[in-house]
PDB file of C-alpha atoms in Angstrom:
ATOM      1  CA  UNK A1407      35.015  72.591  22.070  1.00  0.00           C
ATOM      2  CA  UNK A1408      33.281  76.002  23.004  1.00  0.00           C
ATOM      3  CA  UNK A1409      32.934  74.730  26.340  1.00  0.00           C
ATOM      4  CA  UNK A1410      35.923  73.416  27.033  1.00  0.00           C
ATOM      5  CA  UNK A1411      37.430  76.915  25.421  1.00  0.00           C
ATOM      6  CA  UNK A1412      35.235  78.723  28.235  1.00  0.00           C
ATOM      7  CA  UNK A1413      36.484  76.299  30.982  1.00  0.00           C
ATOM      8  CA  UNK A1414      40.008  77.314  30.348  1.00  0.00           C
ATOM      9  CA  UNK A1415      39.419  80.448  30.028  1.00  0.00           C
ATOM     10  CA  UNK A1416      37.396  80.805  33.146  1.00  0.00           C
ATOM     11  CA  UNK A1417      40.754  78.801  34.921  1.00  0.00           C
ATOM     12  CA  UNK A1418      42.506  81.281  33.639  1.00  0.00           C
ATOM     13  CA  UNK A1419      40.731  84.260  34.664  1.00  0.00           C
ATOM     14  CA  UNK A1420      40.660  82.814  38.051  1.00  0.00           C
ATOM     15  CA  UNK A1421      44.089  82.081  38.272  1.00  0.00           C
ATOM     16  CA  UNK A1422      45.058  85.775  37.572  1.00  0.00           C
ATOM     17  CA  UNK A1423      42.684  87.068  39.973  1.00  0.00           C
ATOM     18  CA  UNK A1424      44.564  84.962  42.991  1.00  0.00           C
ATOM     19  CA  UNK A1425      48.103  86.128  41.399  1.00  0.00           C
ATOM     20  CA  UNK A1426      46.839  89.573  41.399  1.00  0.00           C
ATOM     21  CA  UNK A1427      45.984  90.020  44.985  1.00  0.00           C
ATOM     22  CA  UNK A1428      49.012  88.729  45.952  1.00  0.00           C
ATOM     23  CA  UNK A1429      51.077  91.548  44.280  1.00  0.00           C
ATOM     24  CA  UNK A1430      49.620  94.090  46.845  1.00  0.00           C
ATOM     25  CA  UNK A1431      51.265  91.922  49.855  1.00  0.00           C
ATOM     26  CA  UNK A1432      54.179  90.273  50.840  1.00  0.00           C
ATOM     27  CA  UNK A1433      53.927  86.528  49.711  1.00  0.00           C
ATOM     28  CA  UNK A1434      53.522  84.300  52.862  1.00  0.00           C
ATOM     29  CA  UNK A1435      54.472  81.194  51.661  1.00  0.00           C
ATOM     30  CA  UNK A1436      56.896  79.230  49.451  1.00  0.00           C
ATOM     31  CA  UNK A1437      54.149  78.484  46.425  1.00  0.00           C
ATOM     32  CA  UNK A1438      52.842  82.340  46.841  1.00  0.00           C
ATOM     33  CA  UNK A1439      56.721  83.409  46.331  1.00  0.00           C
ATOM     34  CA  UNK A1440      56.606  80.840  43.139  1.00  0.00           C
ATOM     35  CA  UNK A1441      53.449  82.372  41.925  1.00  0.00           C
ATOM     36  CA  UNK A1442      54.874  85.951  42.000  1.00  0.00           C
ATOM     37  CA  UNK A1443      57.956  85.169  40.102  1.00  0.00           C
ATOM     38  CA  UNK A1444      55.500  83.336  37.400  1.00  0.00           C
ATOM     39  CA  UNK A1445      53.998  86.769  36.878  1.00  0.00           C
ATOM     40  CA  UNK A1446      57.453  88.286  36.479  1.00  0.00           C
ATOM     41  CA  UNK A1447      57.904  85.926  33.954  1.00  0.00           C
ATOM     42  CA  UNK A1448      54.726  86.481  32.266  1.00  0.00           C
ATOM     43  CA  UNK A1449      55.199  89.968  31.953  1.00  0.00           C
ATOM     44  CA  UNK A1450      58.681  89.783  30.553  1.00  0.00           C
ATOM     45  CA  UNK A1451      57.696  87.071  28.198  1.00  0.00           C
ATOM     46  CA  UNK A1452      54.569  88.897  27.521  1.00  0.00           C
ATOM     47  CA  UNK A1453      56.316  92.070  26.095  1.00  0.00           C
ATOM     48  CA  UNK A1454      58.946  90.157  24.153  1.00  0.00           C
ATOM     49  CA  UNK A1455      56.098  88.445  22.344  1.00  0.00           C
ATOM     50  CA  UNK A1456      54.387  91.930  21.752  1.00  0.00           C
ATOM     51  CA  UNK A1457      57.494  93.069  20.342  1.00  0.00           C
ATOM     52  CA  UNK A1458      58.240  90.032  17.881  1.00  0.00           C
ATOM     53  CA  UNK A1459      54.681  90.377  16.274  1.00  0.00           C
ATOM     54  CA  UNK A1460      54.917  93.903  16.188  1.00  0.00           C
ATOM     55  CA  UNK A1461      58.313  93.343  14.460  1.00  0.00           C
ATOM     56  CA  UNK A1462      56.578  90.762  12.227  1.00  0.00           C
ATOM     57  CA  UNK A1463      53.549  92.757  11.225  1.00  0.00           C
ATOM     58  CA  UNK A1464      55.889  95.750  10.230  1.00  0.00           C
ATOM     59  CA  UNK A1465      57.908  93.390   8.279  1.00  0.00           C
ATOM     60  CA  UNK A1466      54.827  91.896   6.746  1.00  0.00           C
ATOM     61  CA  UNK A1467      53.661  95.646   6.180  1.00  0.00           C
ATOM     62  CA  UNK A1468      56.733  96.060   4.021  1.00  0.00           C
ATOM     63  CA  UNK A1469      56.908  92.893   1.863  1.00  0.00           C
ATOM     64  CA  UNK A1470      53.296  93.633   0.911  1.00  0.00           C
ATOM     65  CA  UNK A1471      54.136  96.981   0.026  1.00  0.00           C
ATOM     66  CA  UNK A1472      51.370  98.512   2.536  1.00  0.00           C
ATOM     67  CA  UNK A1473      54.383 100.613   3.453  1.00  0.00           C
ATOM     68  CA  UNK A1474      56.248 102.010   0.710  1.00  0.00           C
ATOM     69  CA  UNK A1475      57.985 105.461   1.809  1.00  0.00           C
ATOM     70  CA  UNK A1476      61.407 104.901   2.065  1.00  0.00           C
ATOM     71  CA  UNK A1477      61.824 107.619   5.130  1.00  0.00           C
ATOM     72  CA  UNK A1478      58.901 105.320   7.016  1.00  0.00           C
ATOM     73  CA  UNK A1479      60.731 102.258   6.353  1.00  0.00           C
ATOM     74  CA  UNK A1480      63.931 103.840   7.769  1.00  0.00           C
ATOM     75  CA  UNK A1481      61.914 104.952  10.976  1.00  0.00           C
ATOM     76  CA  UNK A1482      60.553 101.812  10.788  1.00  0.00           C
ATOM     77  CA  UNK A1483      63.985 100.375  10.943  1.00  0.00           C
ATOM     78  CA  UNK A1484      64.807 102.671  13.699  1.00  0.00           C
ATOM     79  CA  UNK A1485      62.267 102.272  16.230  1.00  0.00           C
ATOM     80  CA  UNK A1486      62.377  98.222  15.415  1.00  0.00           C
ATOM     81  CA  UNK A1487      66.139  98.878  17.024  1.00  0.00           C
ATOM     82  CA  UNK A1488      64.996 100.964  19.719  1.00  0.00           C
ATOM     83  CA  UNK A1489      62.308  98.377  20.784  1.00  0.00           C
ATOM     84  CA  UNK A1490      64.344  95.503  20.420  1.00  0.00           C
ATOM     85  CA  UNK A1491      67.016  97.003  22.458  1.00  0.00           C
ATOM     86  CA  UNK A1492      64.124  97.757  25.236  1.00  0.00           C
ATOM     87  CA  UNK A1493      63.026  94.227  25.077  1.00  0.00           C
ATOM     88  CA  UNK A1494      66.566  93.118  25.503  1.00  0.00           C
ATOM     89  CA  UNK A1495      66.562  95.076  28.834  1.00  0.00           C
ATOM     90  CA  UNK A1496      63.493  93.920  30.107  1.00  0.00           C
ATOM     91  CA  UNK A1497      65.561  90.291  30.305  1.00  0.00           C
ATOM     92  CA  UNK A1498      68.707  91.658  31.526  1.00  0.00           C
ATOM     93  CA  UNK A1499      66.877  93.234  34.360  1.00  0.00           C
ATOM     94  CA  UNK A1500      64.833  89.737  34.682  1.00  0.00           C
ATOM     95  CA  UNK A1501      67.934  87.759  34.974  1.00  0.00           C
ATOM     96  CA  UNK A1502      69.265  90.425  37.539  1.00  0.00           C
ATOM     97  CA  UNK A1503      66.279  89.590  39.429  1.00  0.00           C
ATOM     98  CA  UNK A1504      66.014  93.906  39.411  1.00  0.00           C
ATOM     99  CA  UNK A1505      62.613  94.668  40.039  1.00  0.00           C
ATOM    100  CA  UNK A1506      62.685  98.318  40.023  1.00  0.00           C
ATOM    101  CA  UNK A1507      64.699  98.080  36.618  1.00  0.00           C
ATOM    102  CA  UNK A1508      62.637  95.179  35.497  1.00  0.00           C
ATOM    103  CA  UNK A1509      59.402  97.300  36.118  1.00  0.00           C
ATOM    104  CA  UNK A1510      60.770 100.910  34.248  1.00  0.00           C
ATOM    105  CA  UNK A1511      62.228  98.603  30.946  1.00  0.00           C
ATOM    106  CA  UNK A1512      58.730  96.688  30.497  1.00  0.00           C
ATOM    107  CA  UNK A1513      56.881  99.989  30.687  1.00  0.00           C
ATOM    108  CA  UNK A1514      59.487 101.503  27.874  1.00  0.00           C
ATOM    109  CA  UNK A1515      59.696  98.733  25.753  1.00  0.00           C
ATOM    110  CA  UNK A1516      55.835  98.708  25.510  1.00  0.00           C
ATOM    111  CA  UNK A1517      56.058 102.455  24.980  1.00  0.00           C
ATOM    112  CA  UNK A1518      58.556 102.093  21.973  1.00  0.00           C
ATOM    113  CA  UNK A1519      56.463  98.799  20.463  1.00  0.00           C
ATOM    114  CA  UNK A1520      53.304 101.400  20.671  1.00  0.00           C
ATOM    115  CA  UNK A1521      55.441 103.756  18.307  1.00  0.00           C
ATOM    116  CA  UNK A1522      56.409 101.059  15.857  1.00  0.00           C
ATOM    117  CA  UNK A1523      52.950  99.651  15.527  1.00  0.00           C
ATOM    118  CA  UNK A1524      51.551 102.965  15.002  1.00  0.00           C
ATOM    119  CA  UNK A1525      53.866 104.268  12.476  1.00  0.00           C
ATOM    120  CA  UNK A1526      53.653 101.025  10.715  1.00  0.00           C
ATOM    121  CA  UNK A1527      49.823 100.974  10.812  1.00  0.00           C
ATOM    122  CA  UNK A1528      49.557 104.477   9.955  1.00  0.00           C
ATOM    123  CA  UNK A1529      48.964 103.933   6.092  1.00  0.00           C
ATOM    124  CA  UNK A1530      46.488 101.114   6.731  1.00  0.00           C
ATOM    125  CA  UNK A1531      43.572 102.692   5.194  1.00  0.00           C
ATOM    126  CA  UNK A1532      45.487 102.211   2.099  1.00  0.00           C
ATOM    127  CA  UNK A1533      45.546  98.495   2.091  1.00  0.00           C
ATOM    128  CA  UNK A1534      43.937  97.156  -1.194  1.00  0.00           C
ATOM    129  CA  UNK A1535      45.636  93.786  -2.068  1.00  0.00           C
ATOM    130  CA  UNK A1536      45.083  90.384   0.105  1.00  0.00           C
ATOM    131  CA  UNK A1537      48.413  90.748   1.666  1.00  0.00           C
ATOM    132  CA  UNK A1538      48.299  94.369   2.564  1.00  0.00           C
ATOM    133  CA  UNK A1539      44.590  93.650   4.254  1.00  0.00           C
ATOM    134  CA  UNK A1540      46.129  90.964   6.381  1.00  0.00           C
ATOM    135  CA  UNK A1541      49.184  93.175   7.356  1.00  0.00           C
ATOM    136  CA  UNK A1542      46.736  96.002   8.084  1.00  0.00           C
ATOM    137  CA  UNK A1543      44.672  93.370  10.427  1.00  0.00           C
ATOM    138  CA  UNK A1544      48.007  92.352  12.367  1.00  0.00           C
ATOM    139  CA  UNK A1545      48.880  95.900  13.208  1.00  0.00           C
ATOM    140  CA  UNK A1546      45.025  96.721  14.100  1.00  0.00           C
ATOM    141  CA  UNK A1547      45.107  93.570  16.139  1.00  0.00           C
ATOM    142  CA  UNK A1548      48.904  94.330  17.573  1.00  0.00           C
ATOM    143  CA  UNK A1549      47.307  98.082  18.609  1.00  0.00           C
ATOM    144  CA  UNK A1550      44.801  96.387  20.563  1.00  0.00           C
ATOM    145  CA  UNK A1551      47.270  94.270  22.692  1.00  0.00           C
ATOM    146  CA  UNK A1552      47.896  96.621  25.489  1.00  0.00           C
ATOM    147  CA  UNK A1553      44.165  97.279  26.236  1.00  0.00           C
ATOM    148  CA  UNK A1554      44.029  93.366  27.182  1.00  0.00           C
ATOM    149  CA  UNK A1555      44.480  92.381  30.504  1.00  0.00           C
ATOM    150  CA  UNK A1556      46.834  89.303  31.674  1.00  0.00           C
ATOM    151  CA  UNK A1557      46.964  86.590  31.205  1.00  0.00           C
ATOM    152  CA  UNK A1558      44.604  87.214  28.045  1.00  0.00           C
ATOM    153  CA  UNK A1559      47.458  89.840  26.926  1.00  0.00           C
ATOM    154  CA  UNK A1560      49.932  86.867  27.421  1.00  0.00           C
ATOM    155  CA  UNK A1561      47.582  84.752  24.919  1.00  0.00           C
ATOM    156  CA  UNK A1562      46.964  87.122  22.602  1.00  0.00           C
ATOM    157  CA  UNK A1563      50.111  88.042  22.085  1.00  0.00           C
ATOM    158  CA  UNK A1564      51.708  84.521  21.339  1.00  0.00           C
ATOM    159  CA  UNK A1565      48.373  84.096  19.341  1.00  0.00           C
ATOM    160  CA  UNK A1566      49.518  87.209  17.082  1.00  0.00           C
ATOM    161  CA  UNK A1567      53.153  85.336  16.401  1.00  0.00           C
ATOM    162  CA  UNK A1568      51.468  82.312  15.196  1.00  0.00           C
ATOM    163  CA  UNK A1569      49.234  84.621  13.013  1.00  0.00           C
ATOM    164  CA  UNK A1570      52.159  86.242  11.861  1.00  0.00           C
ATOM    165  CA  UNK A1571      54.434  83.201  11.365  1.00  0.00           C
ATOM    166  CA  UNK A1572      51.416  81.585   9.040  1.00  0.00           C
ATOM    167  CA  UNK A1573      51.129  84.901   7.149  1.00  0.00           C
ATOM    168  CA  UNK A1574      55.008  85.128   6.462  1.00  0.00           C
ATOM    169  CA  UNK A1575      54.956  81.597   4.824  1.00  0.00           C
ATOM    170  CA  UNK A1576      51.764  82.591   2.942  1.00  0.00           C
ATOM    171  CA  UNK A1577      53.590  85.547   1.491  1.00  0.00           C
ATOM    172  CA  UNK A1578      57.000  83.802   0.922  1.00  0.00           C
ATOM    173  CA  UNK A1579      54.942  81.248  -1.045  1.00  0.00           C
ATOM    174  CA  UNK A1580      53.111  83.838  -2.954  1.00  0.00           C
ATOM    175  CA  UNK A1581      49.527  83.077  -1.802  1.00  0.00           C
ATOM    176  CA  UNK A1582      49.018  86.554  -0.536  1.00  0.00           C
TER     177      UNK A1582
ATOM    178  CA  UNK B 217      45.129  75.343   3.323  1.00  0.00           C
ATOM    179  CA  UNK B 218      43.846  78.246   5.068  1.00  0.00           C
ATOM    180  CA  UNK B 219      41.548  80.546   3.499  1.00  0.00           C
ATOM    181  CA  UNK B 220      42.147  84.566   3.592  1.00  0.00           C
ATOM    182  CA  UNK B 221      38.544  85.314   4.243  1.00  0.00           C
ATOM    183  CA  UNK B 222      38.779  82.967   7.219  1.00  0.00           C
ATOM    184  CA  UNK B 223      41.993  84.547   8.699  1.00  0.00           C
ATOM    185  CA  UNK B 224      40.515  87.872   8.198  1.00  0.00           C
ATOM    186  CA  UNK B 225      37.567  87.153  10.257  1.00  0.00           C
ATOM    187  CA  UNK B 226      39.601  85.875  12.567  1.00  0.00           C
ATOM    188  CA  UNK B 227      41.888  88.234  13.202  1.00  0.00           C
ATOM    189  CA  UNK B 228      39.601  91.217  14.504  1.00  0.00           C
ATOM    190  CA  UNK B 229      38.926  88.682  17.187  1.00  0.00           C
ATOM    191  CA  UNK B 230      41.881  87.521  18.511  1.00  0.00           C
ATOM    192  CA  UNK B 231      41.256  85.654  21.532  1.00  0.00           C
ATOM    193  CA  UNK B 232      37.960  83.317  22.148  1.00  0.00           C
ATOM    194  CA  UNK B 233      37.695  82.679  18.101  1.00  0.00           C
ATOM    195  CA  UNK B 234      41.321  82.052  17.677  1.00  0.00           C
ATOM    196  CA  UNK B 235      41.414  80.261  20.759  1.00  0.00           C
ATOM    197  CA  UNK B 236      38.847  77.662  19.368  1.00  0.00           C
ATOM    198  CA  UNK B 237      41.161  76.296  16.836  1.00  0.00           C
ATOM    199  CA  UNK B 238      42.716  73.188  17.700  1.00  0.00           C
ATOM    200  CA  UNK B 239      46.102  74.398  17.288  1.00  0.00           C
ATOM    201  CA  UNK B 240      45.766  77.106  19.678  1.00  0.00           C
ATOM    202  CA  UNK B 241      43.754  74.888  22.275  1.00  0.00           C
ATOM    203  CA  UNK B 242      47.293  73.446  22.697  1.00  0.00           C
ATOM    204  CA  UNK B 243      48.516  76.771  23.668  1.00  0.00           C
ATOM    205  CA  UNK B 244      45.664  77.633  26.300  1.00  0.00           C
ATOM    206  CA  UNK B 245      46.381  73.748  27.782  1.00  0.00           C
ATOM    207  CA  UNK B 246      49.915  74.930  27.760  1.00  0.00           C
ATOM    208  CA  UNK B 247      49.271  78.068  29.692  1.00  0.00           C
ATOM    209  CA  UNK B 248      46.907  76.635  31.854  1.00  0.00           C
ATOM    210  CA  UNK B 249      49.243  74.377  33.266  1.00  0.00           C
ATOM    211  CA  UNK B 250      51.814  77.022  33.775  1.00  0.00           C
ATOM    212  CA  UNK B 251      49.262  78.531  36.630  1.00  0.00           C
ATOM    213  CA  UNK B 252      48.593  75.139  38.138  1.00  0.00           C
ATOM    214  CA  UNK B 253      51.788  73.266  38.285  1.00  0.00           C
ATOM    215  CA  UNK B 254      54.431  73.548  40.848  1.00  0.00           C
ATOM    216  CA  UNK B 255      56.823  72.727  38.354  1.00  0.00           C
ATOM    217  CA  UNK B 256      56.261  75.358  35.879  1.00  0.00           C
ATOM    218  CA  UNK B 257      58.839  77.843  36.993  1.00  0.00           C
ATOM    219  CA  UNK B 258      61.776  76.243  34.492  1.00  0.00           C
ATOM    220  CA  UNK B 259      59.353  75.876  31.694  1.00  0.00           C
ATOM    221  CA  UNK B 260      58.258  79.825  32.206  1.00  0.00           C
ATOM    222  CA  UNK B 261      62.201  80.180  31.954  1.00  0.00           C
ATOM    223  CA  UNK B 262      62.385  78.062  29.522  1.00  0.00           C
ATOM    224  CA  UNK B 263      59.537  79.973  27.511  1.00  0.00           C
ATOM    225  CA  UNK B 264      61.218  83.507  27.949  1.00  0.00           C
ATOM    226  CA  UNK B 265      64.537  82.164  26.375  1.00  0.00           C
ATOM    227  CA  UNK B 266      62.522  80.702  23.253  1.00  0.00           C
ATOM    228  CA  UNK B 267      60.578  84.264  22.849  1.00  0.00           C
ATOM    229  CA  UNK B 268      64.006  86.263  23.424  1.00  0.00           C
ATOM    230  CA  UNK B 269      65.337  83.960  20.627  1.00  0.00           C
ATOM    231  CA  UNK B 270      62.533  84.728  18.412  1.00  0.00           C
ATOM    232  CA  UNK B 271      62.240  88.406  19.157  1.00  0.00           C
ATOM    233  CA  UNK B 272      66.430  88.636  17.728  1.00  0.00           C
ATOM    234  CA  UNK B 273      64.977  86.399  14.601  1.00  0.00           C
ATOM    235  CA  UNK B 274      62.186  89.011  14.231  1.00  0.00           C
ATOM    236  CA  UNK B 275      64.955  91.861  14.590  1.00  0.00           C
ATOM    237  CA  UNK B 276      67.154  90.555  12.282  1.00  0.00           C
ATOM    238  CA  UNK B 277      64.592  89.301   9.701  1.00  0.00           C
ATOM    239  CA  UNK B 278      63.119  93.522   9.700  1.00  0.00           C
ATOM    240  CA  UNK B 279      66.583  94.942   9.906  1.00  0.00           C
ATOM    241  CA  UNK B 280      67.296  93.243   6.848  1.00  0.00           C
ATOM    242  CA  UNK B 281      64.395  94.186   5.291  1.00  0.00           C
ATOM    243  CA  UNK B 282      65.060  97.570   6.004  1.00  0.00           C
ATOM    244  CA  UNK B 283      68.692  97.674   3.975  1.00  0.00           C
ATOM    245  CA  UNK B 284      67.522  95.813   1.703  1.00  0.00           C
ATOM    246  CA  UNK B 285      64.719  99.262   0.957  1.00  0.00           C
ATOM    247  CA  UNK B 286      67.803 101.335   1.546  1.00  0.00           C
ATOM    248  CA  UNK B 287      67.197 102.319   5.218  1.00  0.00           C
TER     249      UNK B 287
END
């Protein structure tokens, strides 16, 4: 299994190198054009998944009592609305095939998502219950996302969503 | 049935450790496919639409939760 994963990661890394090298020049073939488009979609999907993971982690932090301050919860709600609007703006720019606004929208979305994660994770040192510890770990993992290069970030964002969904079910069933 | 301690061990190392789980290998397989197939464009477009839908659900859930707390 470990060899298989290593092989997959190697394939991902090699593919990423090939795609990244195209960013500096004009695509010379139909397949190169297609690869560039894939990069666009990956960036959009990644920022969308990053938002969803951040929003889920913030919700878990509230549900488990990691965040209890009414003022902080209200601010989380405001930042969540701002981050969601930014993610929708990225999607709109993608559909309009507007490269300039797409890049700017992604940068803005990432910045607001970072604010949301930082605010929700502000009280993680006070985590005492198992549920609070999980919420704190999820928020910490969300905070690490921006430091990952593509396509690892893409994969990690998906994983965070999957783990968050698992934790949500555990909390709903009273297991955390 | 997962064990909390196992999950906590996995989270700090999101990436290779989590990827070693069978369910996440499927994700890796799918993503590798998006880099190697000429017919993956529609798959990525579909994945984007699915991701947007998931974001809308997460947004609605968090906003509902904030309202419950008086926000």
